[in-house]
CSV table of C-alpha atoms in Angstrom, one decimal:
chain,number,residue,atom,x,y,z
A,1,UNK,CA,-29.5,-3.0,-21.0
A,2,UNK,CA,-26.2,-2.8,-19.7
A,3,UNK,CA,-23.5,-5.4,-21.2
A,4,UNK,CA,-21.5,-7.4,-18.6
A,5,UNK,CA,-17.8,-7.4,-19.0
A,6,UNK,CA,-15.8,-11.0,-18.6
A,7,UNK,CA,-12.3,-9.9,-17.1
A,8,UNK,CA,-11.1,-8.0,-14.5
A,9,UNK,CA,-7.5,-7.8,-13.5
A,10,UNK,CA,-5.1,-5.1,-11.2
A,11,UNK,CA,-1.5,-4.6,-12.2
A,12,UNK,CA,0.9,-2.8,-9.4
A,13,UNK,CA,4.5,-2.3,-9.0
A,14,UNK,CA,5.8,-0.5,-5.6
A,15,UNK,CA,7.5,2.3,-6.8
A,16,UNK,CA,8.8,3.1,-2.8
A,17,UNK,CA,10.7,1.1,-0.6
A,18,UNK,CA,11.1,-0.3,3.0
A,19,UNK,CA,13.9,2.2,3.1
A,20,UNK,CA,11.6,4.7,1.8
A,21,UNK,CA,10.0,4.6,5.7
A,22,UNK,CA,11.9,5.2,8.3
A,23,UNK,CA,12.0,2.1,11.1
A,24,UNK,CA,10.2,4.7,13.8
A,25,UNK,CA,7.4,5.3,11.2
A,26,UNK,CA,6.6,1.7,10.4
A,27,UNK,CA,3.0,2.1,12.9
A,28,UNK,CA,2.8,5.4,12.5
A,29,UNK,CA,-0.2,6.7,9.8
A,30,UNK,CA,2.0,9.4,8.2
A,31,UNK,CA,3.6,6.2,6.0
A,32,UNK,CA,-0.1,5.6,4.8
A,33,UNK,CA,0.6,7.8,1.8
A,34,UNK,CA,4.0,6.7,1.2
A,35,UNK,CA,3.3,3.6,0.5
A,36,UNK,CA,2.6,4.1,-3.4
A,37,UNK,CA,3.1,2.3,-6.8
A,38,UNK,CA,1.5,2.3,-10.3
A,39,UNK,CA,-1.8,0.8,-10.4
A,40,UNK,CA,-3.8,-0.5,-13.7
A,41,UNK,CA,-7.0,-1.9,-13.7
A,42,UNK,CA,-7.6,-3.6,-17.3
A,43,UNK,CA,-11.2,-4.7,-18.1
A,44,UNK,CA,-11.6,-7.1,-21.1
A,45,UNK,CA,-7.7,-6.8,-21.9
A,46,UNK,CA,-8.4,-2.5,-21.9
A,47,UNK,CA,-6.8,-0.7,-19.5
A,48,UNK,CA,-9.4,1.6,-17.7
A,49,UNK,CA,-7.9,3.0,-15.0
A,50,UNK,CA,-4.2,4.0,-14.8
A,51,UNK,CA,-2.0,5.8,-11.8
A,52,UNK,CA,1.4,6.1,-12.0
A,53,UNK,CA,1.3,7.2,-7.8
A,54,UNK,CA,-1.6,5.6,-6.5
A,55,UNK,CA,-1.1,5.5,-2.1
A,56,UNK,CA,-1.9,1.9,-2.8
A,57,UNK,CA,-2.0,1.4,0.8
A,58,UNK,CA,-4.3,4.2,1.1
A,59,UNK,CA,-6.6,2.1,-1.4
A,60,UNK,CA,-5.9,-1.1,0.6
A,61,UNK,CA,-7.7,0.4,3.6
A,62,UNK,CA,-10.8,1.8,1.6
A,63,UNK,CA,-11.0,-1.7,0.1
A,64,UNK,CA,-10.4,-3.8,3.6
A,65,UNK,CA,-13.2,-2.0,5.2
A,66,UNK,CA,-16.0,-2.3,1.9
A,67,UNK,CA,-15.2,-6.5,1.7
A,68,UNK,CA,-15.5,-6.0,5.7
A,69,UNK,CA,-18.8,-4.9,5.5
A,70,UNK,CA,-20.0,-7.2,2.7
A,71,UNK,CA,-18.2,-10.6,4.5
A,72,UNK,CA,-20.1,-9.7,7.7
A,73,UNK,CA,-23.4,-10.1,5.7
A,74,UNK,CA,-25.1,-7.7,8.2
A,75,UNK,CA,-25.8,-4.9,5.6
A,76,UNK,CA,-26.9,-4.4,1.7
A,77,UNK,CA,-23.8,-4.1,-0.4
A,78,UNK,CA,-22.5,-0.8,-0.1
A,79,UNK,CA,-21.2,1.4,-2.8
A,80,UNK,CA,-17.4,1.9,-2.7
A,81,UNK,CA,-15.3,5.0,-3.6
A,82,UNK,CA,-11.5,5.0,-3.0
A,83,UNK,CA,-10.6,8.8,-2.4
A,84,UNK,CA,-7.4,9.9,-1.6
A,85,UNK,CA,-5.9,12.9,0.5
A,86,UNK,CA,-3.3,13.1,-2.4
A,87,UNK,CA,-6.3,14.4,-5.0
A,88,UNK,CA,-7.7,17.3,-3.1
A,89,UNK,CA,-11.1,17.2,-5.5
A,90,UNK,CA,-14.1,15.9,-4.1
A,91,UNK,CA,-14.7,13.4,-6.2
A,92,UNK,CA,-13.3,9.2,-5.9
A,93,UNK,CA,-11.1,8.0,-7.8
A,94,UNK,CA,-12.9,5.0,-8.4
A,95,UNK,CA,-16.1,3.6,-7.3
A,96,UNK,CA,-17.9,0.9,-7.5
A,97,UNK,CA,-22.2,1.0,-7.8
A,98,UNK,CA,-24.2,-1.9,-7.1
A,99,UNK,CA,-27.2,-2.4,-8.7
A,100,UNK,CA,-30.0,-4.4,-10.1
A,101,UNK,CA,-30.7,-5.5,-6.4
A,102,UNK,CA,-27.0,-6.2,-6.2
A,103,UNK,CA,-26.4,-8.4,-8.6
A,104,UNK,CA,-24.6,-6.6,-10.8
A,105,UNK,CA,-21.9,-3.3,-10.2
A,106,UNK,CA,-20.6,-0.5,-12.5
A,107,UNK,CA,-17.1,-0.1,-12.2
A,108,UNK,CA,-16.6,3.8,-12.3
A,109,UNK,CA,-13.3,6.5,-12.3
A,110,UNK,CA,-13.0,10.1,-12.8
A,111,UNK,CA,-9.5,8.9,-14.3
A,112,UNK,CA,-10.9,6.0,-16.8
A,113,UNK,CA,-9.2,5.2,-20.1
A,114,UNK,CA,-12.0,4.2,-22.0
A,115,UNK,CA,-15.2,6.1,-22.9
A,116,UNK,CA,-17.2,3.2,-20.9
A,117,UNK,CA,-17.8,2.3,-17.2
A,118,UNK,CA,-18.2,-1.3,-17.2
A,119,UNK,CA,-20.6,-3.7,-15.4
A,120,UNK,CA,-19.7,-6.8,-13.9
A,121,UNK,CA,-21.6,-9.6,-12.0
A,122,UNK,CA,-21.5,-8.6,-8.2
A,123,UNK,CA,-20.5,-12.1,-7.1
A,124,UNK,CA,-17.4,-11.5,-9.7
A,125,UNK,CA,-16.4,-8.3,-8.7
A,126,UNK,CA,-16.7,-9.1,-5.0
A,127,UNK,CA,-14.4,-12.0,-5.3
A,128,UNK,CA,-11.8,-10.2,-7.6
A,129,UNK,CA,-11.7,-7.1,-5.2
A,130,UNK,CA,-10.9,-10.1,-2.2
A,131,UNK,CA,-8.1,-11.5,-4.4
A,132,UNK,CA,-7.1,-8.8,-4.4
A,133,UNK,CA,-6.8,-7.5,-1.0
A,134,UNK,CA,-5.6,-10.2,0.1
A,135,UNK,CA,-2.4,-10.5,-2.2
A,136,UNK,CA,-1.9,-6.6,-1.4
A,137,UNK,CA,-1.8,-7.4,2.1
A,138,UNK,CA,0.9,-9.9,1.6
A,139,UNK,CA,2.5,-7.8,-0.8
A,140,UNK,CA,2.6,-4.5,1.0
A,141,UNK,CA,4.0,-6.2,4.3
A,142,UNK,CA,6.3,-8.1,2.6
A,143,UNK,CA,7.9,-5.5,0.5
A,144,UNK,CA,8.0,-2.7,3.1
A,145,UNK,CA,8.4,-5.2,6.0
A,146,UNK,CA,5.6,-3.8,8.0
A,147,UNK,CA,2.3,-5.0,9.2
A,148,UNK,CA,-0.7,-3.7,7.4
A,149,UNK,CA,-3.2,-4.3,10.9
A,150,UNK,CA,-2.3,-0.9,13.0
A,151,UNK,CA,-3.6,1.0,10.5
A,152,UNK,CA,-7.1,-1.0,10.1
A,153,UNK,CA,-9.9,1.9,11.3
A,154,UNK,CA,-6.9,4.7,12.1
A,155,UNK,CA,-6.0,6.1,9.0
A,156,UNK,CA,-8.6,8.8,8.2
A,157,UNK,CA,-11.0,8.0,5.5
A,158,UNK,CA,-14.2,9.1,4.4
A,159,UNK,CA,-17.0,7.5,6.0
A,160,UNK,CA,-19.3,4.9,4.4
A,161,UNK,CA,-22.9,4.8,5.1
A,162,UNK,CA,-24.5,1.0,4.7
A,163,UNK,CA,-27.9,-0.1,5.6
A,164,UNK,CA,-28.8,-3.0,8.2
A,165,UNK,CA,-30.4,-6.1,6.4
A,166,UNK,CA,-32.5,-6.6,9.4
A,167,UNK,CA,-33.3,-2.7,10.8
A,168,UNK,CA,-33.4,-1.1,7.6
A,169,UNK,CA,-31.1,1.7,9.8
A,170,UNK,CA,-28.5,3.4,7.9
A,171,UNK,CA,-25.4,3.5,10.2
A,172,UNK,CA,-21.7,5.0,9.1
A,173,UNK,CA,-17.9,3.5,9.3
């Protein structure tokens, strides 16, 4: 039986600029990977997951699309891998696996800290993932002075397959 972990939190700090992108790039998906910062992910007070260049708003789009999918309460949770085009492996950096009927998820990286991959209720992990979209929404378009919504389904990234609550089809975004 898997143990369930009490706290999850994300630590970032930009480590780019708004002068970092230049004004005639600010829609323009090249800037996708510019956008970048350090990013912790600390589970019980442990840090887990560490990247000192993380395209964080590479991540932000991987993230916006998965809490899409669960908000519109059409499909069965989804798994959800963040991979970047700055790690040419084939593997996520981090993922997240329902299970147990989705009520609980295993937080996953190729890049963890600690010999563990911990396992949070879904409802918990769910709602800490939309804190924190949220706040890297505001905080990406207030530190680089650009809005995050042009590139919301235009930025390349990998497909996810989910499967209809009510078809049982499995369709991709």
């Amino acid at each position: 039986m898997d143990s369930i972990s009490n706290q999850l939190e994300f630590v970032y700090q930009f480590t780019t600029d708004e002068s970092y992108i230049p004004k005639k790039w600010k829609k323009d998906s090249a800037i996708v990977l510019k956008v970048e910062g350090v990013f912790k992910i600390l589970v019980d007070g442990k840090l887990y997951f560490h990247d000192e260049y993380l395209a964080i708003l590479e991540f932000y789009l991987y993230l916006h699309r998965w809490l899409a999918i669960i908000e519109s309460k059409k499909y069965f949770i989804p798994e959800f891998h963040h991979y970047s085009l700055d790690w040419h492996e084939d593997e996520p950096l981090i993922s997240i696996i329902p299970f147990d009927n989705n009520d609980k998820a295993r937080l996953t990286s190729i890049w963890r800290k600690e010999p563990f991959d911990p396992v949070f209720k879904m409802d918990y992990i769910v709602n800490q993932l939309t804190e924190l979209r949220d706040q890297l929404k505001k905080d990406i378009e207030a530190h680089y002075n650009i809005s995050v919504e042009p590139f919301i389904d235009k930025f390349p990234i990998r497909a996810l397959a989910v499967i209809d609550k009510k078809r049982g089809k499995t369709k991709w975004f």
